[in-house]
Amino acid sequence: MKILVALKRVADPANHNKVKIPAAGDKIDTAGLEWQINPFDLYALETALRLTEDGKAPKTRLGEVVAVTLGPAETETNLRSALATGADRAIRVDTTDDALDGRLVAAALQKLVEEEKPDLVLMGKQVVDGENNYVGQALAELLDWPMATFAATIKEEAGGLLVGREVDGGVSTLRVKFPAVVTVDLRIVAPDSVRSSKTAEGFKYPYEEVRFAPLPAIMQAKKKPLAVKKLADLVGGATLSSKYVKFEAPPARKAGVKVKDVQELVQKLATEAKAI
Amino acid sequence: MADILVVAELTADGKVRKTTHSAITLAKLAQPALGGSFSILVLGASAKAAAAELTGFGAAKILACEDPSLANYVAEHYAPTVAAVGKGFGLVVACASSFGKDLMPRVAAKLDAAYAGDCSGVSVNGTQVVFKRPMFAGNAFGHVQLGTAIQVATARQSEFEPAAPSGGSSPIEAVAKVAPGAAASRVEFVSLEAVKSARPDLGEAGVVVAGGRAMKEKFFDVLNPLADTLGAAIGASRAACDAGYAPGDLQVGQTGKIVAPGLYFAIGISGAIQHIAGMKGSKTIVAINKDAEAPIFQLADYGLVADLFQAVPALVEDLKKHKAQKG
């Protein structure tokens, strides 16, 4: 199986409360924030690795995983870390965040997919900065491929995947045939959420979330192929169609109070907040 | 001048979901910019019956696409019809439920339309609709204008008051299902395992009681009596879901459900940024936690530093007393 994993660099979500918006409201000031791969995209990478191994011998790759990002040269650090965790090669589309919107990302990925011809495209269900939840579905439509969004479980079958999706009020299960696009949700990285055709019955990963690259792998990753492409070569002269005209911070909540016991809480909820 | 199309969402048994009413509200707020009317598209195996539920909201017309193959929602079967109908409109909207989030980007791509997902507000700037969107886990809002001939947007349910019937009776018109593309032949609906609950829907409840990992296996033992007393929906932190104490569809947060009830209880929840992003719009927030330094106390209107296993049963007793006194 050949899998293309789309990764986006985002400001560290643990520091999102440090996001600053200048008084002019013309941009989001990301200075001082640390950059890392979007957590959901890291889960997609972990999913790709699990689908191309039997679990017991993770060094024996049973397929090819290509990591892709769109961004400036610094994002090669993120691609190298994807290579160190097990991706086979990487592609960077040279551009900057402010030159992109969802439509351009989907269009660029469409061209890359047409060149690479993977069986499966994986990515996170959303990026934690822009939170638009758009690219995976749009890419599937542009390719006229089936999709399964918000995947919480994946089981490989002959010629496709059985995908359990977390939806409002329950779990929806879809069967998709390759080639397909799958976007992943949080619980896809539970120890037994992903089963490739080679995963042994009852096998569970001994860790939650994602694997870490051992030091020798980090050294070896420097030798793995990393190609750079120009955005214009993929999307031609297409330009931005979403324009952010203003940013603002959320209104501050007024400071709350501590209550001494349950009785005081109920009394305040009844008489002050009039909430009960 | 351009018209707006609202894509209705149906429940598994073919009724109009309340999410639809929030999408109607977004459409009504955007109307002054586009200057036209709004219509509603209903898709499903019994779309005509559902369409009849929507005739009193002031829509120019209700379009009903009824086809047995639409009994179970699958994006690849729905998107071609939504896009074909949407071609005649300037803005196509739905609620940002898992249905709208799954379907509408696909529709946007088919229409070559720019997309604003999970909007928390809309404003009008001349003939432009400006979509307000939460970003960075609710730590910033962006106001975005879309530059394509057709625009597509979804409404965050908790931020748009559900539209109330305004009278009138919109005509219902049947529309034929558009033949799906190659994608549809490679996807098969297998099942929808709905979690049966007598409680109100998490996204629509007036009161939410949410628990964290500290509840351990006692999660529902602790929260059920409180939810029963308050008529509340139950929510959970990501940590509680990841640990398996609560099912994933109860998760409140940036990566789960976004809720904004009148009253929110965060019990044994420390207040990670991603959880706060899912509930900070709540009108009144109560936090109960034994760690006085927990970040949730910075957000809560009322904080109680206490052991939840003692405080919650005591709270249930006191609420019952309060209810009895109130009559």
Coordinates of C-alpha atoms in Angstrom, one line a residue:
Chain A
M1 CA 0.0 0.0 0.0
K2 CA 1.2 3.5 -0.8
I3 CA 0.0 6.2 1.5
L4 CA 0.4 10.0 1.2
V5 CA 0.1 11.8 4.5
A6 CA -0.5 15.6 4.5
L7 CA 1.0 17.5 7.4
K8 CA 0.6 21.1 8.4
R9 CA 2.8 23.1 10.7
V10 CA 0.9 24.9 13.4
A11 CA 1.6 27.0 16.5
D12 CA 1.9 24.7 19.5
P13 CA -1.8 24.3 20.6
A14 CA -0.7 24.2 24.3
N15 CA 0.3 27.9 23.8
H16 CA -2.8 29.0 22.0
N17 CA -3.8 31.1 25.0
K18 CA -0.7 33.2 24.2
V19 CA -1.9 34.1 20.8
K20 CA -1.7 37.9 20.4
I21 CA -3.8 40.1 18.2
P22 CA -2.4 43.6 17.6
A23 CA -4.7 46.6 18.2
A24 CA -5.2 47.1 14.5
G25 CA -6.7 43.6 14.3
D26 CA -5.1 43.0 11.0
K27 CA -3.3 39.8 11.8
I28 CA -2.6 37.1 14.4
D29 CA 0.8 37.7 16.0
T30 CA 2.4 34.2 16.2
A31 CA 5.8 35.6 17.4
G32 CA 7.1 33.6 20.3
L33 CA 4.8 30.6 19.7
E34 CA 6.5 27.3 19.1
W35 CA 5.9 25.4 15.9
Q36 CA 5.0 21.7 15.5
I37 CA 3.0 19.4 13.3
N38 CA -0.7 19.7 13.7
P39 CA -1.6 17.0 16.3
F40 CA -4.3 15.4 14.1
D41 CA -1.8 15.2 11.2
L42 CA 0.7 13.4 13.6
Y43 CA -2.1 10.9 14.3
A44 CA -2.6 10.5 10.5
L45 CA 1.2 9.8 10.2
E46 CA 0.9 7.2 13.0
T47 CA -2.1 5.7 11.2
A48 CA -0.1 5.5 8.0
L49 CA 2.8 3.7 9.7
R50 CA 0.4 1.2 11.4
L51 CA -1.2 0.5 8.1
T52 CA 2.1 -0.4 6.5
E53 CA 3.5 -2.7 9.2
D54 CA 2.4 -5.8 11.2
G55 CA 2.9 -4.1 14.5
K56 CA 5.3 -6.6 15.9
A57 CA 8.2 -5.7 13.7
P58 CA 7.7 -2.0 13.0
K59 CA 11.0 -1.7 11.2
T60 CA 9.8 -4.0 8.4
R61 CA 7.8 -1.6 6.2
L62 CA 5.1 -3.3 4.2
G63 CA 4.3 -0.2 2.1
E64 CA 5.4 3.3 1.2
V65 CA 4.5 6.4 3.3
V66 CA 5.1 9.8 1.6
A67 CA 4.9 12.8 3.9
V68 CA 3.8 16.1 2.3
T69 CA 3.7 19.6 3.6
L70 CA 3.1 23.1 2.2
G71 CA 5.3 25.7 3.8
P72 CA 8.6 27.6 4.0
A73 CA 12.0 26.0 4.2
E74 CA 11.8 25.7 8.0
T75 CA 9.0 23.2 7.6
E76 CA 11.6 20.7 6.4
T77 CA 12.4 20.2 10.1
N78 CA 8.8 18.9 10.5
L79 CA 9.2 16.7 7.4
R80 CA 12.6 15.3 8.7
S81 CA 10.8 14.3 12.0
A82 CA 8.1 12.5 10.0
L83 CA 10.9 10.7 8.1
A84 CA 12.6 9.8 11.4
T85 CA 9.4 8.2 12.7
G86 CA 9.1 6.0 9.6
A87 CA 7.9 7.9 6.5
D88 CA 10.0 6.8 3.5
R89 CA 10.3 10.1 1.7
A90 CA 8.9 13.6 1.8
I91 CA 7.7 16.4 -0.4
R92 CA 7.7 20.1 0.5
V93 CA 5.7 22.5 -1.6
D94 CA 7.5 25.8 -1.2
T95 CA 5.1 28.6 0.0
T96 CA 4.0 30.5 3.1
D97 CA 0.9 30.2 5.2
D98 CA -0.4 33.6 4.1
A99 CA -0.2 32.6 0.5
L100 CA -2.6 29.7 1.1
D101 CA -6.2 29.1 1.8
G102 CA -8.1 25.8 1.9
R103 CA -8.9 25.8 -1.8
L104 CA -5.2 26.3 -2.8
V105 CA -4.1 23.5 -0.4
A106 CA -6.7 21.1 -1.8
A107 CA -5.8 22.0 -5.4
A108 CA -2.0 21.5 -4.8
L109 CA -2.6 18.2 -3.0
Q110 CA -4.8 17.1 -5.9
K111 CA -1.9 17.6 -8.3
L112 CA 0.5 15.8 -6.0
V113 CA -1.9 12.9 -5.7
E114 CA -2.2 12.7 -9.5
E115 CA 1.6 12.5 -9.7
E116 CA 2.2 10.1 -6.8
K117 CA -0.9 7.9 -7.3
P118 CA -1.2 6.7 -3.7
D119 CA -3.8 4.2 -2.6
L120 CA -4.7 6.3 0.3
V121 CA -4.4 9.9 1.4
L122 CA -4.4 10.5 5.2
M123 CA -4.6 13.7 7.2
G124 CA -6.0 15.1 10.4
K125 CA -9.7 15.9 10.5
Q126 CA -8.8 19.6 11.0
V127 CA -5.8 21.8 11.8
V128 CA -5.9 23.3 15.2
D129 CA -5.1 26.9 14.1
G130 CA -7.5 27.6 11.3
E131 CA -10.0 24.9 12.3
N132 CA -11.8 25.0 9.0
N133 CA -12.1 21.2 8.6
Y134 CA -12.1 21.4 4.8
V135 CA -9.1 20.1 2.9
G136 CA -9.7 16.4 3.2
Q137 CA -13.2 16.4 2.0
A138 CA -12.5 19.0 -0.8
L139 CA -9.5 16.9 -2.0
A140 CA -11.7 13.8 -2.1
E141 CA -14.2 15.7 -4.3
L142 CA -11.6 17.1 -6.6
L143 CA -10.2 13.6 -7.1
D144 CA -13.7 12.0 -7.3
W145 CA -12.6 9.6 -4.6
P146 CA -14.6 8.2 -1.7
M147 CA -13.8 9.6 1.8
A148 CA -14.2 8.7 5.4
T149 CA -13.9 11.7 7.8
F150 CA -13.4 11.7 11.6
A151 CA -12.0 8.2 11.6
A152 CA -11.7 6.6 15.0
T153 CA -11.0 3.0 13.9
I154 CA -9.6 1.6 10.6
K155 CA -9.4 -2.0 9.5
E156 CA -7.8 -2.9 6.3
E157 CA -9.8 -5.2 4.0
A158 CA -9.2 -6.5 0.5
G159 CA -9.0 -3.4 -1.7
G160 CA -10.1 -1.0 0.9
L161 CA -10.8 0.0 4.5
L162 CA -13.6 -0.4 7.0
V163 CA -13.7 2.9 8.9
G164 CA -15.5 3.7 12.2
R165 CA -16.3 7.4 12.3
E166 CA -17.1 9.5 15.4
V167 CA -20.3 11.4 14.5
D168 CA -22.9 13.3 16.5
G169 CA -24.7 10.8 18.7
G170 CA -22.7 7.7 17.8
V171 CA -20.5 5.8 15.5
S172 CA -21.0 5.6 11.7
T173 CA -19.2 2.8 9.8
L174 CA -18.3 3.2 6.1
R175 CA -16.5 0.8 3.8
V176 CA -14.3 2.6 1.3
K177 CA -12.4 1.1 -1.7
F178 CA -9.0 2.4 -2.7
P179 CA -8.0 4.9 -3.7
A180 CA -9.6 7.0 -0.9
V181 CA -9.1 9.9 1.4
V182 CA -9.4 9.4 5.2
T183 CA -9.3 12.1 7.8
V184 CA -8.5 11.0 11.4
D185 CA -9.9 11.9 14.8
L186 CA -8.3 11.6 18.2
R187 CA -9.0 8.0 19.1
I188 CA -7.4 6.6 15.9
V189 CA -4.2 6.4 18.0
A190 CA -5.6 4.1 20.7
P191 CA -3.5 0.9 21.0
D192 CA -5.9 -1.2 18.9
S193 CA -7.6 1.4 16.6
V194 CA -5.8 0.6 13.4
R195 CA -5.4 -2.9 11.9
S196 CA -3.5 -3.5 8.7
S197 CA -4.0 -6.7 6.7
K198 CA -0.9 -8.0 8.5
T199 CA -1.7 -7.0 12.1
A200 CA -1.8 -10.1 14.3
E201 CA -5.1 -10.9 15.9
G202 CA -5.4 -9.3 19.3
F203 CA -2.2 -7.2 18.8
K204 CA -2.2 -3.9 20.7
Y205 CA 0.4 -1.1 20.5
P206 CA 2.3 -0.8 23.8
Y207 CA 1.8 3.0 23.7
E208 CA -1.0 5.5 23.3
E209 CA -0.8 8.4 20.9
V210 CA 2.2 8.4 18.6
R211 CA 5.6 6.7 18.4
F212 CA 8.8 8.6 18.9
A213 CA 11.8 8.4 16.7
P214 CA 15.0 6.8 18.2
L215 CA 18.2 8.7 17.8
P216 CA 19.7 6.5 15.0
A217 CA 16.4 7.0 13.0
I218 CA 16.8 10.8 13.4
M219 CA 20.3 10.5 11.9
Q220 CA 19.1 8.2 9.1
A221 CA 16.2 10.5 8.3
K222 CA 18.7 13.1 7.1
K223 CA 19.5 10.8 4.2
K224 CA 16.0 10.1 3.2
P225 CA 14.7 11.8 0.0
L226 CA 13.0 15.2 0.4
A227 CA 11.8 16.8 -2.8
V228 CA 10.9 20.5 -3.1
K229 CA 8.2 21.7 -5.5
K230 CA 7.0 25.2 -6.4
L231 CA 3.4 26.0 -5.5
A232 CA 2.8 27.7 -8.9
D233 CA 3.9 24.5 -10.7
L234 CA 0.9 22.7 -9.0
V235 CA -1.8 25.3 -8.9
G236 CA -0.8 27.6 -11.8
G237 CA -1.8 31.2 -11.2
A238 CA -4.7 30.4 -8.8
T239 CA -5.0 33.0 -6.1
L240 CA -6.5 33.3 -2.6
S241 CA -10.3 33.3 -2.5
S242 CA -10.7 33.7 1.3
K243 CA -9.7 37.1 2.7
Y244 CA -9.4 37.7 6.5
V245 CA -10.4 41.3 7.0
K246 CA -10.1 41.4 10.8
F247 CA -9.1 39.4 13.8
E248 CA -10.2 39.9 17.4
A249 CA -9.6 38.4 20.8
P250 CA -12.6 36.8 22.5
P251 CA -14.3 38.9 25.1
A252 CA -12.8 38.4 28.6
R253 CA -15.1 36.7 31.1
K254 CA -15.5 38.6 34.4
A255 CA -13.7 37.1 37.3
G256 CA -15.6 34.4 39.2
V257 CA -15.9 33.7 42.9
K258 CA -15.1 30.7 45.0
V259 CA -17.9 29.4 47.1
K260 CA -17.3 27.7 50.4
D261 CA -19.7 24.8 50.1
V262 CA -22.5 23.2 48.1
Q263 CA -25.2 25.2 49.9
E264 CA -23.6 28.5 48.9
L265 CA -23.3 27.2 45.3
V266 CA -26.9 26.3 45.0
Q267 CA -28.0 29.6 46.7
K268 CA -25.8 31.6 44.2
L269 CA -27.0 29.7 41.2
A270 CA -30.6 30.3 42.3
T271 CA -30.5 33.9 43.3
E272 CA -27.5 35.5 41.6
A273 CA -27.1 33.6 38.3
K274 CA -30.8 32.6 38.2
A275 CA -29.5 29.5 36.4
I276 CA -31.6 27.0 38.3
Chain B
M1 CA -28.8 39.9 -6.0
A2 CA -28.4 36.3 -4.9
D3 CA -30.4 33.8 -3.0
I4 CA -29.3 31.5 -0.2
L5 CA -29.7 27.7 0.1
V6 CA -30.0 26.1 3.5
V7 CA -29.2 22.3 3.5
A8 CA -31.5 20.7 6.1
E9 CA -30.2 17.8 8.3
L10 CA -32.5 14.9 9.2
T11 CA -32.3 12.5 12.1
A12 CA -31.8 8.8 11.4
D13 CA -35.6 8.4 11.5
G14 CA -36.2 11.1 9.0
K15 CA -37.2 14.1 11.2
V16 CA -35.8 17.6 10.8
R17 CA -32.8 18.0 13.2
K18 CA -32.7 21.2 15.2
T19 CA -29.3 21.9 13.7
T20 CA -31.2 23.0 10.6
H21 CA -32.8 25.9 12.5
S22 CA -29.4 27.3 13.4
A23 CA -28.4 27.2 9.7
I24 CA -31.7 29.0 8.9
T25 CA -30.7 31.7 11.3
L26 CA -27.3 32.1 9.6
A27 CA -29.1 32.4 6.3
K28 CA -31.4 35.1 7.6
L29 CA -28.5 37.1 9.0
A30 CA -26.7 36.9 5.7
Q31 CA -29.7 37.8 3.6
P32 CA -29.3 41.7 3.7
A33 CA -25.9 41.4 2.0
L34 CA -27.1 39.2 -0.9
G35 CA -30.6 40.9 -1.2
G36 CA -32.4 37.7 -2.2
S37 CA -34.5 35.1 -0.6
F38 CA -33.6 31.8 1.1
S39 CA -34.8 28.3 0.3
I40 CA -34.3 25.0 2.1
L41 CA -33.1 21.7 0.5
V42 CA -34.1 18.5 2.2
L43 CA -32.6 15.2 1.2
G44 CA -33.6 11.7 2.4
A45 CA -35.7 8.7 1.9
S46 CA -38.7 10.5 3.2
A47 CA -37.7 14.1 2.4
K48 CA -41.2 15.3 1.5
A49 CA -42.6 14.5 5.0
A50 CA -39.6 16.3 6.6
A51 CA -40.0 19.2 4.2
A52 CA -43.5 19.7 5.6
E53 CA -41.9 20.5 9.0
L54 CA -40.1 23.5 7.4
T55 CA -42.8 25.4 5.5
G56 CA -43.4 27.9 8.3
F57 CA -39.9 29.6 8.5
G58 CA -40.2 32.1 5.7
A59 CA -38.3 30.2 3.0
A60 CA -39.1 31.1 -0.7
K61 CA -39.5 27.4 -1.3
I62 CA -38.6 24.0 0.2
L63 CA -36.9 21.7 -2.2
A64 CA -37.3 18.0 -1.4
C65 CA -35.1 15.4 -2.9
E66 CA -36.7 12.1 -2.0
D67 CA -34.9 8.9 -3.0
P68 CA -34.5 5.5 -1.3
S69 CA -30.7 5.6 -1.9
L70 CA -30.6 8.7 0.5
A71 CA -31.9 6.8 3.5
N72 CA -28.5 6.7 5.1
Y73 CA -26.4 9.8 4.8
V74 CA -23.3 9.3 2.7
A75 CA -21.5 12.4 1.4
E76 CA -20.7 10.9 -2.0
H77 CA -24.5 10.4 -2.6
Y78 CA -25.7 13.7 -1.2
A79 CA -23.0 16.1 -2.5
P80 CA -23.9 15.9 -6.3
T81 CA -27.5 16.9 -5.7
V82 CA -26.7 19.6 -3.2
A83 CA -24.1 21.0 -5.6
A84 CA -26.5 20.8 -8.6
V85 CA -29.2 22.6 -6.7
G86 CA -26.7 25.0 -5.1
K87 CA -25.5 26.2 -8.5
G88 CA -28.5 28.5 -8.6
F89 CA -27.6 30.2 -5.3
G90 CA -25.0 32.7 -4.1
L91 CA -24.5 31.1 -0.6
V92 CA -25.1 27.5 0.5
V93 CA -25.2 26.9 4.2
A94 CA -25.7 24.1 6.7
C95 CA -25.0 23.5 10.4
A96 CA -21.5 22.6 11.4
S97 CA -22.7 19.3 12.9
S98 CA -20.8 16.2 11.9
F99 CA -23.2 16.0 8.9
G100 CA -22.5 19.6 7.7
K101 CA -18.8 19.3 8.4
D102 CA -18.6 16.1 6.4
L103 CA -20.8 17.2 3.5
M104 CA -20.3 20.9 2.9
P105 CA -16.5 21.0 2.0
R106 CA -17.3 18.4 -0.6
V107 CA -20.1 20.5 -2.0
A108 CA -17.9 23.6 -1.9
A109 CA -15.2 21.8 -3.9
K110 CA -17.7 20.7 -6.5
L111 CA -19.0 24.2 -6.9
D112 CA -15.5 25.7 -6.9
A113 CA -16.7 27.8 -4.0
A114 CA -14.7 29.2 -1.1
Y115 CA -15.6 27.8 2.3
A116 CA -16.0 29.2 5.8
G117 CA -16.5 26.4 8.3
D118 CA -17.9 26.4 11.8
C119 CA -18.9 30.1 11.8
S120 CA -19.8 31.7 15.1
G121 CA -21.4 34.8 13.5
V122 CA -22.1 36.7 10.3
S123 CA -22.2 40.4 9.5
V124 CA -23.0 42.4 6.5
N125 CA -20.5 44.7 4.8
G126 CA -22.4 46.3 1.8
T127 CA -23.0 43.4 -0.5
Q128 CA -20.4 41.2 1.2
V129 CA -21.2 38.6 3.9
V130 CA -18.5 38.6 6.5
F131 CA -18.1 35.3 8.4
K132 CA -16.8 35.3 11.9
R133 CA -14.9 32.1 12.7
P134 CA -13.3 30.9 15.9
M135 CA -9.6 29.9 15.5
F136 CA -6.8 28.8 17.8
A137 CA -9.1 27.0 20.1
G138 CA -11.3 30.0 20.5
N139 CA -8.4 32.3 21.5
A140 CA -9.0 34.4 18.3
F141 CA -11.8 35.2 16.0
G142 CA -11.2 35.8 12.3
H143 CA -13.6 37.7 10.0
V144 CA -13.4 36.3 6.6
Q145 CA -14.8 37.3 3.2
L146 CA -15.1 34.8 0.4
G147 CA -14.3 35.8 -3.1
T148 CA -16.0 33.1 -5.3
A149 CA -19.2 33.4 -7.2
I150 CA -20.8 30.9 -4.9
Q151 CA -19.9 30.7 -1.2
V152 CA -20.3 27.8 1.2
A153 CA -20.5 28.1 5.0
T154 CA -21.4 26.1 8.1
A155 CA -22.9 27.5 11.3
R156 CA -21.7 26.5 14.8
Q157 CA -24.9 25.4 16.4
S158 CA -24.3 26.8 19.8
E159 CA -23.7 30.3 18.4
F160 CA -26.9 30.7 16.3
E161 CA -30.2 30.9 18.1
P162 CA -32.5 28.3 16.4
A163 CA -34.9 30.1 14.0
A164 CA -38.5 30.1 15.2
P165 CA -41.4 29.6 12.8
S166 CA -42.4 32.9 11.4
G167 CA -45.6 31.9 9.7
G168 CA -46.5 31.6 6.1
S169 CA -46.4 28.4 4.1
S170 CA -43.5 27.9 1.7
P171 CA -44.3 25.8 -1.3
I172 CA -42.6 22.3 -1.5
E173 CA -41.0 21.4 -4.8
A174 CA -39.6 18.0 -5.6
V175 CA -36.1 17.8 -7.1
A176 CA -34.6 14.7 -8.6
K177 CA -31.5 13.1 -7.2
V178 CA -28.4 13.8 -9.3
A179 CA -26.5 10.6 -10.4
P180 CA -23.5 10.3 -8.1
G181 CA -19.9 10.2 -9.5
A182 CA -17.4 7.4 -9.4
A183 CA -16.6 8.1 -5.8
A184 CA -20.1 6.9 -4.7
S185 CA -19.5 3.5 -6.3
R186 CA -16.5 2.9 -4.0
V187 CA -18.2 3.8 -0.7
E188 CA -20.7 1.7 1.2
F189 CA -22.7 2.6 4.3
V190 CA -22.3 -0.2 6.8
S191 CA -24.0 1.0 10.0
L192 CA -24.9 3.9 12.3
E193 CA -24.7 2.8 15.9
A194 CA -26.7 5.6 17.6
V195 CA -26.1 5.9 21.3
K196 CA -29.5 5.7 22.9
S197 CA -30.0 8.3 25.5
A198 CA -33.1 9.7 27.2
R199 CA -31.1 12.8 28.0
P200 CA -31.2 16.0 25.9
D201 CA -28.7 16.3 23.0
L202 CA -25.4 17.6 24.2
G203 CA -25.4 20.4 21.5
E204 CA -28.9 21.6 22.4
A205 CA -29.1 21.1 26.2
G206 CA -29.8 24.1 28.5
V207 CA -27.6 22.5 31.2
V208 CA -24.5 20.3 30.7
V209 CA -22.8 18.4 33.5
A210 CA -19.3 17.4 32.4
G211 CA -16.8 15.1 34.1
G212 CA -13.1 14.6 33.9
R213 CA -10.7 11.7 34.3
A214 CA -10.8 12.1 38.1
M215 CA -14.2 10.3 38.1
K216 CA -12.6 7.1 36.9
E217 CA -15.0 4.1 36.6
K218 CA -17.5 6.0 38.7
F219 CA -18.1 8.5 35.8
F220 CA -21.8 7.8 35.3
D221 CA -22.5 6.8 38.9
V222 CA -21.5 10.3 39.9
L223 CA -23.0 12.3 37.0
N224 CA -26.2 10.5 36.3
P225 CA -28.0 11.6 39.5
L226 CA -26.9 15.2 38.9
A227 CA -27.9 15.2 35.3
D228 CA -31.3 13.6 36.3
T229 CA -31.9 16.3 38.8
L230 CA -31.1 19.1 36.4
G231 CA -32.5 17.6 33.2
A232 CA -29.0 18.0 31.9
A233 CA -26.9 16.5 29.1
I234 CA -23.7 14.7 30.2
G235 CA -20.3 15.8 28.7
A236 CA -16.8 14.7 29.3
S237 CA -13.3 15.9 29.0
R238 CA -10.9 14.4 26.4
A239 CA -9.0 12.7 29.2
A240 CA -12.1 11.0 30.5
C241 CA -12.9 9.8 27.0
D242 CA -9.4 8.7 26.2
A243 CA -9.3 6.7 29.4
G244 CA -12.5 5.0 28.4
Y245 CA -14.6 6.3 31.3
A246 CA -17.0 8.0 28.8
P247 CA -17.8 7.4 25.2
G248 CA -16.1 9.6 22.6
D249 CA -19.3 11.3 21.4
L250 CA -19.7 13.0 24.8
Q251 CA -16.4 14.8 24.5
V252 CA -16.6 18.6 24.9
G253 CA -13.7 20.6 23.5
Q254 CA -12.1 22.0 20.5
T255 CA -11.8 18.5 19.1
G256 CA -15.2 17.3 20.3
K257 CA -18.5 19.0 20.7
I258 CA -18.7 22.8 21.1
V259 CA -21.4 23.6 23.6
A260 CA -22.8 26.9 25.0
P261 CA -25.6 26.0 27.5
G262 CA -27.1 28.4 30.1
L263 CA -25.3 26.4 32.9
Y264 CA -22.2 24.3 32.6
F265 CA -20.7 22.1 35.4
A266 CA -17.0 21.2 35.0
I267 CA -16.5 18.5 37.5
G268 CA -13.0 17.1 38.1
I269 CA -11.9 18.8 34.9
S270 CA -8.7 20.7 35.2
G271 CA -9.4 23.0 32.3
A272 CA -7.0 22.3 29.4
I273 CA -7.1 24.8 26.6
Q274 CA -8.8 22.4 24.3
H275 CA -11.6 21.7 26.7
I276 CA -12.2 25.3 27.5
A277 CA -12.5 26.0 23.7
G278 CA -15.6 23.7 23.7
M279 CA -17.5 25.3 26.6
K280 CA -16.3 28.9 27.2
G281 CA -19.4 30.3 25.5
S282 CA -21.6 28.9 28.3
K283 CA -23.5 31.5 30.2
T284 CA -22.8 30.4 33.7
I285 CA -19.9 28.0 34.5
V286 CA -19.4 26.1 37.7
A287 CA -16.2 24.3 38.5
I288 CA -15.8 21.6 41.2
N289 CA -12.2 20.4 41.6
K290 CA -10.1 19.4 44.6
D291 CA -7.1 21.2 43.1
A292 CA -7.5 24.9 44.0
E293 CA -4.9 25.8 41.4
A294 CA -6.7 24.1 38.5
P295 CA -7.0 26.5 35.5
I296 CA -10.7 25.9 35.2
F297 CA -11.2 28.2 38.3
Q298 CA -10.0 31.1 36.2
L299 CA -12.9 30.7 33.9
A300 CA -15.6 29.6 36.3
D301 CA -18.2 32.0 37.6
Y302 CA -18.5 29.8 40.7
G303 CA -15.7 27.6 41.9
L304 CA -15.9 25.0 44.6
V305 CA -12.7 23.4 45.9
A306 CA -13.9 20.0 47.0
D307 CA -13.6 16.3 46.6
L308 CA -16.1 15.6 43.8
F309 CA -17.1 12.2 45.2
Q310 CA -18.5 14.0 48.3
A311 CA -19.5 17.3 46.7
V312 CA -21.6 16.0 43.8
P313 CA -23.9 13.8 45.9
A314 CA -24.3 16.7 48.4
L315 CA -25.1 19.0 45.5
V316 CA -27.7 16.6 44.2
E317 CA -29.4 16.6 47.6
D318 CA -29.3 20.3 47.9
L319 CA -30.7 20.8 44.4
K320 CA -33.5 18.5 45.2
K321 CA -34.3 20.5 48.3
H322 CA -34.2 23.7 46.3
K323 CA -36.5 22.3 43.7
A324 CA -38.9 21.1 46.4
Q325 CA -39.0 24.6 48.0
K326 CA -39.5 26.2 44.7
G327 CA -42.4 23.9 44.1

